[in-house]
Each structure stands twice: as C-alpha cells, then as structure tokens.
Coordinates of C-alpha atoms in Angstrom, one line a residue:
Chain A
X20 CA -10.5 -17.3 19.5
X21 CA -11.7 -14.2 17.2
X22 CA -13.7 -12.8 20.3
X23 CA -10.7 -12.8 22.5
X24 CA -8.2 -11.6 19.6
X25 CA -10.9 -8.4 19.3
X26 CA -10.8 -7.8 23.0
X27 CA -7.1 -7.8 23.2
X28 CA -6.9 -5.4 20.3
X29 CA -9.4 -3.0 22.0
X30 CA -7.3 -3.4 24.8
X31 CA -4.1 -2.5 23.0
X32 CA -5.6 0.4 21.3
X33 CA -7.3 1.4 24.7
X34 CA -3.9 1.9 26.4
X35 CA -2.0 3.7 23.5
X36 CA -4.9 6.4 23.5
X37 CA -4.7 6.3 27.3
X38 CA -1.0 6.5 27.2
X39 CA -0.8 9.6 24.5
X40 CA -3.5 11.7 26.3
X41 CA -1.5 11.3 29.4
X42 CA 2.1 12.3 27.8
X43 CA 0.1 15.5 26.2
X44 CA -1.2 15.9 30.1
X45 CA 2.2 15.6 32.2
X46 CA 4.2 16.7 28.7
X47 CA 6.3 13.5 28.1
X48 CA 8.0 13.9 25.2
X49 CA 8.2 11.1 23.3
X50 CA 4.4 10.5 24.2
X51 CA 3.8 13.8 22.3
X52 CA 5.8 12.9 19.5
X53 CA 4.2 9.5 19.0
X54 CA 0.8 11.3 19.1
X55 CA 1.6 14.0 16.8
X56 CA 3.0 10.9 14.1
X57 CA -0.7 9.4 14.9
X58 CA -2.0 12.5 13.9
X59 CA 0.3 13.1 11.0
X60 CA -0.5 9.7 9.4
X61 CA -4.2 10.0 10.3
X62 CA -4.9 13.1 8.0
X63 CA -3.1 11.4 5.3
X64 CA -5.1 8.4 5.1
X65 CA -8.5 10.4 5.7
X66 CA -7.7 12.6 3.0
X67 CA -7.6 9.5 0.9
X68 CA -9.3 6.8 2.3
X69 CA -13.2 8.3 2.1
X70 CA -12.4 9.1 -2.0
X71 CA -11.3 5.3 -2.3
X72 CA -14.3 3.7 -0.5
X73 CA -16.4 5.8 -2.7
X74 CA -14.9 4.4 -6.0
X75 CA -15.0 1.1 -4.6
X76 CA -18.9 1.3 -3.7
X77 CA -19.3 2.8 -7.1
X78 CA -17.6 0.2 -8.7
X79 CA -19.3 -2.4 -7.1
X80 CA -22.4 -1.0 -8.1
X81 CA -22.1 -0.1 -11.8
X82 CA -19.7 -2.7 -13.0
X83 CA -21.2 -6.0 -14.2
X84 CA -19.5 -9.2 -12.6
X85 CA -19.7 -10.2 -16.6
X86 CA -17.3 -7.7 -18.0
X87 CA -14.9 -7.7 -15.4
X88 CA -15.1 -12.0 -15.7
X89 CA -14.4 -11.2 -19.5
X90 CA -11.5 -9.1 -19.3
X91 CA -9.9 -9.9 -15.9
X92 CA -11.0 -13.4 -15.1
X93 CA -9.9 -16.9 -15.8
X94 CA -9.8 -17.0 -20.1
X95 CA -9.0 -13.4 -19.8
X96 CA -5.2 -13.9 -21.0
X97 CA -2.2 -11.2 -20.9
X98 CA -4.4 -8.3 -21.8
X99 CA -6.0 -8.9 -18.4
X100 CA -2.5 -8.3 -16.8
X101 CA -2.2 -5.1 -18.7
X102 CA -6.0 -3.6 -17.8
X103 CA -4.9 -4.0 -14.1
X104 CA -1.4 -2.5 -14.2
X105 CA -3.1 0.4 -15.9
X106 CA -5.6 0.3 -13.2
X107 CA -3.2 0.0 -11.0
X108 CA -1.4 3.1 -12.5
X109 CA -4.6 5.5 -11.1
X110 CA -4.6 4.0 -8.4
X111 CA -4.0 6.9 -5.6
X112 CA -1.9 6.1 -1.4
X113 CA -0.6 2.4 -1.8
X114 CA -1.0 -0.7 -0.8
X115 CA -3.8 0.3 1.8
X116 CA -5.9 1.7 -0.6
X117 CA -5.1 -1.6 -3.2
X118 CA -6.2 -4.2 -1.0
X119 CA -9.7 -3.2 -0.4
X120 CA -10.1 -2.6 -4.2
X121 CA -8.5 -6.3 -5.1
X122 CA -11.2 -7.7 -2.9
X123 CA -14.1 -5.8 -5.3
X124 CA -12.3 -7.0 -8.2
X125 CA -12.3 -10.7 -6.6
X126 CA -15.4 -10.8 -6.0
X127 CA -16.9 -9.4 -9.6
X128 CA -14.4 -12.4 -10.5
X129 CA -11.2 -10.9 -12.0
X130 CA -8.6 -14.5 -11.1
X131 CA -6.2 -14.2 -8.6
X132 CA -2.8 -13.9 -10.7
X133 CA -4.4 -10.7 -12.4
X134 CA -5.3 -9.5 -8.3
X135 CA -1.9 -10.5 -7.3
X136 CA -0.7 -8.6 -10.5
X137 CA -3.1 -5.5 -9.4
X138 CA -1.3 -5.6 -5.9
X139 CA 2.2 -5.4 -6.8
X140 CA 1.5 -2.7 -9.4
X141 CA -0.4 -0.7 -7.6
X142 CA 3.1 -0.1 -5.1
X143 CA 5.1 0.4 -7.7
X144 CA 3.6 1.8 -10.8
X145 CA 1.4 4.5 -9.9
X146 CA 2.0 7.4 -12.1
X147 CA 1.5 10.5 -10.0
X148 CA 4.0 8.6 -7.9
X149 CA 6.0 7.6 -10.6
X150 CA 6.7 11.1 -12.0
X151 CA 7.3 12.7 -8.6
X152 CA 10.0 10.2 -7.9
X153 CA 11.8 10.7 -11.4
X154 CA 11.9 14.7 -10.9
X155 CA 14.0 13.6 -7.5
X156 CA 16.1 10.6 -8.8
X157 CA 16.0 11.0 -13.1
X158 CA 13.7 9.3 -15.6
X159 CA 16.6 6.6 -15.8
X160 CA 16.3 5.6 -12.0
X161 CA 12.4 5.1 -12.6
X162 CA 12.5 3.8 -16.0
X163 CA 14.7 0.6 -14.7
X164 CA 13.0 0.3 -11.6
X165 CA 9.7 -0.1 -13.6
X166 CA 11.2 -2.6 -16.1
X167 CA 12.5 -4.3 -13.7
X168 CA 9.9 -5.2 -11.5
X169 CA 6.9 -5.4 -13.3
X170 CA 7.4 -8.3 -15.7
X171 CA 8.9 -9.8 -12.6
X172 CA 5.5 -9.0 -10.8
X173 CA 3.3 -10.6 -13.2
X174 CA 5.7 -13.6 -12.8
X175 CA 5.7 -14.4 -9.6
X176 CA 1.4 -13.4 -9.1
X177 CA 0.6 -15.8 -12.0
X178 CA 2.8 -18.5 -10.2
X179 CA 1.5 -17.1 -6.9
X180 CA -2.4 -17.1 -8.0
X181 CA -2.1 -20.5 -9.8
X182 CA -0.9 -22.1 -6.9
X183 CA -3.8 -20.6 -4.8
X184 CA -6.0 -21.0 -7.5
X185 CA -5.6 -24.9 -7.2
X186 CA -6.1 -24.2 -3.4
X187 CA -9.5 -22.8 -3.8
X188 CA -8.2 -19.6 -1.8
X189 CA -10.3 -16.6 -1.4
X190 CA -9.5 -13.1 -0.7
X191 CA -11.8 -11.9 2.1
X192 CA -13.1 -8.7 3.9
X193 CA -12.6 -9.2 8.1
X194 CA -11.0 -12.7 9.1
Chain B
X161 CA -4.5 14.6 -4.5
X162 CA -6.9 17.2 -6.7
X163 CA -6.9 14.6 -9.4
X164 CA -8.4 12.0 -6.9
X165 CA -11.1 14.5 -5.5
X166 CA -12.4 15.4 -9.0
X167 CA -12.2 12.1 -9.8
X168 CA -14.7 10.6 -7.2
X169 CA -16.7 14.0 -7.5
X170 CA -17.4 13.7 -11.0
X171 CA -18.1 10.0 -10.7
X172 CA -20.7 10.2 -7.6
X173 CA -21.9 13.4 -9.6
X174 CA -22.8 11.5 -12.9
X175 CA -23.9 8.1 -10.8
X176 CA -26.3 10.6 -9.1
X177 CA -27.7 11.8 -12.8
X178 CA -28.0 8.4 -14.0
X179 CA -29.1 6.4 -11.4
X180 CA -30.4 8.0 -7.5
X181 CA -30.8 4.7 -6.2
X182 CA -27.8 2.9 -7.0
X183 CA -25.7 5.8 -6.1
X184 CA -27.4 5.4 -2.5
X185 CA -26.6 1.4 -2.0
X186 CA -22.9 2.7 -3.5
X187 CA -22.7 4.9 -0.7
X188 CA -24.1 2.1 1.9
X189 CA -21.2 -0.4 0.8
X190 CA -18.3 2.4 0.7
X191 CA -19.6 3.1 4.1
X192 CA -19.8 -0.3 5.6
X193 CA -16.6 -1.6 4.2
X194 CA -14.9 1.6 5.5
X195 CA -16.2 0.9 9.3
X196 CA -15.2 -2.5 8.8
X197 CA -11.8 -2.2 7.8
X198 CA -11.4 0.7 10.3
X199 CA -10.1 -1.3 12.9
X200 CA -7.1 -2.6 10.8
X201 CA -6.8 0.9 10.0
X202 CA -6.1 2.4 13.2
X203 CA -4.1 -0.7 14.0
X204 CA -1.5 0.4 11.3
X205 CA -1.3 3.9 12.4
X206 CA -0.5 3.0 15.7
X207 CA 2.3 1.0 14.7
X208 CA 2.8 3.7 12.1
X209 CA 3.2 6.5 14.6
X210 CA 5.3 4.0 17.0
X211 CA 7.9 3.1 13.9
X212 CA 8.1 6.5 12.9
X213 CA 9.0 7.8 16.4
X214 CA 12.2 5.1 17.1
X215 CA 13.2 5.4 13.4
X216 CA 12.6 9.0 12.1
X217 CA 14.0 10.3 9.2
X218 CA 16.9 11.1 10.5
X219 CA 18.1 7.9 11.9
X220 CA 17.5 6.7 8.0
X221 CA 19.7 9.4 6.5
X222 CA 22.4 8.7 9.1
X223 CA 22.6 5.0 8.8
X224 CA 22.1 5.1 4.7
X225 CA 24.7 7.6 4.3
X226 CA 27.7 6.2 6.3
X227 CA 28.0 3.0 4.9
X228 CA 29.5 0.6 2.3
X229 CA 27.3 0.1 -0.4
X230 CA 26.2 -3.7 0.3
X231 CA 25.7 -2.8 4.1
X232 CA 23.9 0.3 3.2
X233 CA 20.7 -1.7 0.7
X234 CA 20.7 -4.6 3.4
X235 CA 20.2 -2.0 5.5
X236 CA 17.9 0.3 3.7
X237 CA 15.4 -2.4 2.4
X238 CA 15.2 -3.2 6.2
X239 CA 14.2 0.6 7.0
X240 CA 12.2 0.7 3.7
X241 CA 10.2 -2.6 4.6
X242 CA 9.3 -1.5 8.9
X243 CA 8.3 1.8 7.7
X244 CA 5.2 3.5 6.5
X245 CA 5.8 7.1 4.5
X246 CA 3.9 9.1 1.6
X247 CA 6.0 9.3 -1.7
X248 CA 5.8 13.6 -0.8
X249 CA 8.2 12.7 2.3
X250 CA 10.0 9.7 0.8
X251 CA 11.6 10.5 -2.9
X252 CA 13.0 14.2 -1.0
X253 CA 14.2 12.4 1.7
X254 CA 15.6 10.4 -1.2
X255 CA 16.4 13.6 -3.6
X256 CA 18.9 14.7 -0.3
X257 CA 20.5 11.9 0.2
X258 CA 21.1 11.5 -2.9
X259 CA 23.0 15.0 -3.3
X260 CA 24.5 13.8 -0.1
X261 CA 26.5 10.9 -1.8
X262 CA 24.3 8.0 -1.3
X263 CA 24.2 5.5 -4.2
X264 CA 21.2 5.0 -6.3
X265 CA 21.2 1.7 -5.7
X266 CA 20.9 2.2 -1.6
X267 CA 18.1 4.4 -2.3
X268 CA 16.6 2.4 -4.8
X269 CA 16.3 -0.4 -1.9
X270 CA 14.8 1.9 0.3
X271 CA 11.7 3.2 -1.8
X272 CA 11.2 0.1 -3.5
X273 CA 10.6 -2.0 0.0
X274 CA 9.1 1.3 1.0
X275 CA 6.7 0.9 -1.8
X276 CA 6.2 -3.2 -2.2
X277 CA 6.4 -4.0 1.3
X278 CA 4.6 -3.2 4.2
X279 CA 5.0 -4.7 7.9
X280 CA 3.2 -1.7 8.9
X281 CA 0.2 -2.5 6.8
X282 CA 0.0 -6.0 7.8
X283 CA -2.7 -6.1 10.2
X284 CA -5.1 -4.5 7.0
X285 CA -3.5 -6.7 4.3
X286 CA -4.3 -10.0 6.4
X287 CA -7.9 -8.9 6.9
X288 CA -8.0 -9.3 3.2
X289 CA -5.2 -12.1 2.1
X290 CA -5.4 -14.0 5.6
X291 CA -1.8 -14.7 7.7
X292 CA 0.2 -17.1 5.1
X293 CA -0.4 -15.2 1.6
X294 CA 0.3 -11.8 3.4
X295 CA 3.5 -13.2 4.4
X296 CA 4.4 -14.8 1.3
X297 CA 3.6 -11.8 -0.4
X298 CA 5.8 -9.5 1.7
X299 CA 8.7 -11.6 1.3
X300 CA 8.2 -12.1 -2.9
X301 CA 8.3 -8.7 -2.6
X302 CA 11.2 -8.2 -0.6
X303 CA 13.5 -10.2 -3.4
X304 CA 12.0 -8.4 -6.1
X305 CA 12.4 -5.1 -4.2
X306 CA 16.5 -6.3 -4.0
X307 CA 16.2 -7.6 -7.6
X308 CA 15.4 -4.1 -8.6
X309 CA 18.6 -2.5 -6.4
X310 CA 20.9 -5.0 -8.0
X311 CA 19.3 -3.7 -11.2
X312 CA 19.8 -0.1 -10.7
X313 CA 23.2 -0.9 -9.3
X314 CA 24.7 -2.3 -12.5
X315 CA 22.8 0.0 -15.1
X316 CA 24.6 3.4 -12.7
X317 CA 27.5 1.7 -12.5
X318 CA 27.8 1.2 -9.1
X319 CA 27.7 -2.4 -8.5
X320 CA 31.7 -3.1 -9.7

C-alpha cells in the first residue's frame, strides 16, 4: 500500500515537471506562471530549510535526552510550556520548519502537550515575524492576537497531548 | 534571515572547536532527515505553486475588500487556510488592504489561518503527526485562528 502510494506520487510529480517544461517550451501561460511560483517558493524554503536541518542535527547531537526529559518532559510542569514558546519564538519559516524540530524534541522526550504547545507557537509567536507584522497592522493588532491565542494554544495541546498521551501516539519521521 | 545564517554559522563553527566528530554525525542526521523529508517537500510546493496560481494576491485583495465584514473573515480564513505565503508578502499584502478599508478583524482571519493552518503543508505535517492528528490539528487551529478575529473585532471596535 506504501509502495503504490510512492509510485503514484512519483507519478504525480513526474507529470507536473513534464507539464511545466512543456508550457516554458510551446509558452503556455499559465504553465509558466505555475513554474515561476515553483520556483518562487523553492528559493524561499532552500534559503531556510539547510540552516534548520543543521540546528536540528546539532541539537540532536549535543543535547542530552536527560535535560530536555527534565525541563520539557512529563514532571516538567508550566515552565516547560514557557521554554518551548520561547523556543518557539527563534524559531525562523513556519510550520515546515516546526515539525521536523518537534520530532527531535519527541524523541530526546519532551511530552506531547509541550510539542503540541511548540507547534502552535511556533506559527504564531515568532518574533522576527511578530515585529514585522506590528510595523504593518500596530502593536495593538499583535499584542491581542498573541494574548489571545496562546493561552488558548497551551489549552487545547495539553488536552490534545493528554488524550494522545493515553493513546501511546508517537510523532514519527516518514509514515 | 541574517540572524538565522549567523546563527547556524556560529553554532556549527563552535561544535567544530569543541567536538570534530560529533559535528560530522550532526551533519550525517541534518543530511539524511533533509533527503527524507524531501519528498513531502516538493509535494507542498507543487501544490504551493498550483494554489498560488488560481488564487494570487489579487483574487484575495478583491474578494477581502468588497465584502461585509462576517462574509469577508469566513472568507479570509478560507484563503488564509489553502494558501502558503512568507510573512515578507503577507502582513504588506495586509498593511494595503488595510489602508484600503478592510477591517482588522478580516485581516486578522487571514494571517492568523495563514500562520496556524496549513492545507498546503499537509503532506509534510502527516509525515510527522500521521493523517488523524494532522487533521485534528488544522481544524483546533482553525477555531482558535476565528477566536482570535472575534477577539480583534471587539477590542477595534468593529464587531457591533
């Protein structure tokens, strides 16, 4: 079943190259357009993604499984919450970048309402981010969206990751 | 983006003083879980560059802008949620509108579901969280992300 999913994806992602390179040849329009957004988003994420991986490997490497269990895991209690939204405040693209890093953080055994915690913070309170919006939209527009969502964030991830943490769910890398 | 650069420099730089070795296996494991993942990846930006091209900025200033305000969040947590843009495009697209007329709270739907939810980055999130928590996720965060509209709403006075 995995096998065939894989095929049909390389399938799929076969045709769309197939189908952009023959727009740029015969100049179909929308063909180009849809490739130049490919490329657009592309650069983006490669200026991003190889910096992330890095940290992640780094972190991997240098952070005991014992301090992260001690601060983020199960008897870490609400300052765990706070380590991870400040985490999550450095934290650099968005939600792309955040789910490879909540899988490190799983697996050095941080629990999964503090993950959940790390994921919804890391969309909305990244700081760069955070400051650029509130020179377009005012430090009041930002200030309530932030005290808004993130108490109720850590709400719904502890009720989220005590439900899954009955469950005995685990956050994977490649299904 | 400098910040993130000198960042990772200065971290694989004082790794490399400490400890040659372990920087090396870092490396191997940022490597290996960057081809694994790369799949999703490219998935995403596929459907990235296919969203973008049926409903470009344009199309979101248009429908935002001429509407009541109720009409207008429903429908700018639905553009928010199907698309994928950096916060450099997003809060100017947001700054114009916003000198254009368009409430804070419409635009507050908009970048908030842009930011909490992502149908676009579904087919890297399940790789991780697996088919049911992704969705449950999504939609949490699609309430929250209306929560947070209602909330900006009432505190700019627009909700009455």
């Amino acid at each position: 079943m995995k096998m065939q999913n894989k095929h049909i994806n390389a399938l799929a992602i076969s045709i769309y190259f197939v189908f952009i390179f023959s727009s740029f040849m015969i100049g179909f329009k929308p063909g180009k357009q849809i490739g130049h957004n490919f490329t657009f988003f592309s650069i983006e994420m490669l200026k991003l993604l190889p910096c992330a991986f890095i940290l992640i490997g780094l972190f991997e490497v240098w952070v005991k499984k014992e301090s992260v269990e001690k601060h983020l895991g199960k008897n870490s209690g609400a300052i765990g919450y706070m380590w991870v939204i400040l985490l999550a405040g450095t934290t650099v693209g968005g939600l792309y970048v955040a789910f490879p890093v909540a899988y490190s953080l799983f697996k050095k055994g941080a629990k999964l309402s503090v993950i959940f915690t790390y994921i919804g913070a890391s969309a909305i309170c990244r700081i760069p981010m955070t400051i650029f919006e509130s020179s377009f939209m005012g430090i009041k527009f930002s200030l309530i969206r932030l005290i808004v969502s993130i108490p109720l964030v850590i709400l719904i991830s502890v009720l989220l990751g005590n439900y899954l943490e009955k469950r005995n769910y685990r956050i994977m890398e490649g299904r | 983006m400098y910040y993130l650069y000198s960042v990772t420099g200065l971290a694989l730089l004082i790794s490399i003083i400490i400890d040659r070795k372990k920087t090396l296996t870092a490396i191997k494991i940022s490597y290996k879980k960057f081809i694994n993942i790369l799949p999703a990846f490219l998935t995403m930006l596929i459907l990235a560059s296919i969203v973008l091209f049926f409903v470009p900025d344009k199309m979101i200033s248009n429908y935002l802008g001429n509407n009541d305000k109720f009409m207008g969040v429903i429908l700018a947590s639905l553009f928010g949620s199907i698309t994928l843009m950096p916060g450099f495009i997003a809060f100017p697209l947001c700054g114009i509108l916003l000198k254009k007329g368009v409430g804070y709270m419409v635009l507050s739907a908009f970048s908030t579901t842009l930011m909490m939810v992502g149908i676009l980055t579904y087919p890297v999130e399940i790789e991780y969280f697996g088919v049911k928590v992704t969705i449950i996720r999504n939609v949490i965060s699609f309430f929250i992300a209306l929560i947070v509209a209602l909330s900006i709403g009432f505190f700019f006075g627009e909700l009455l």
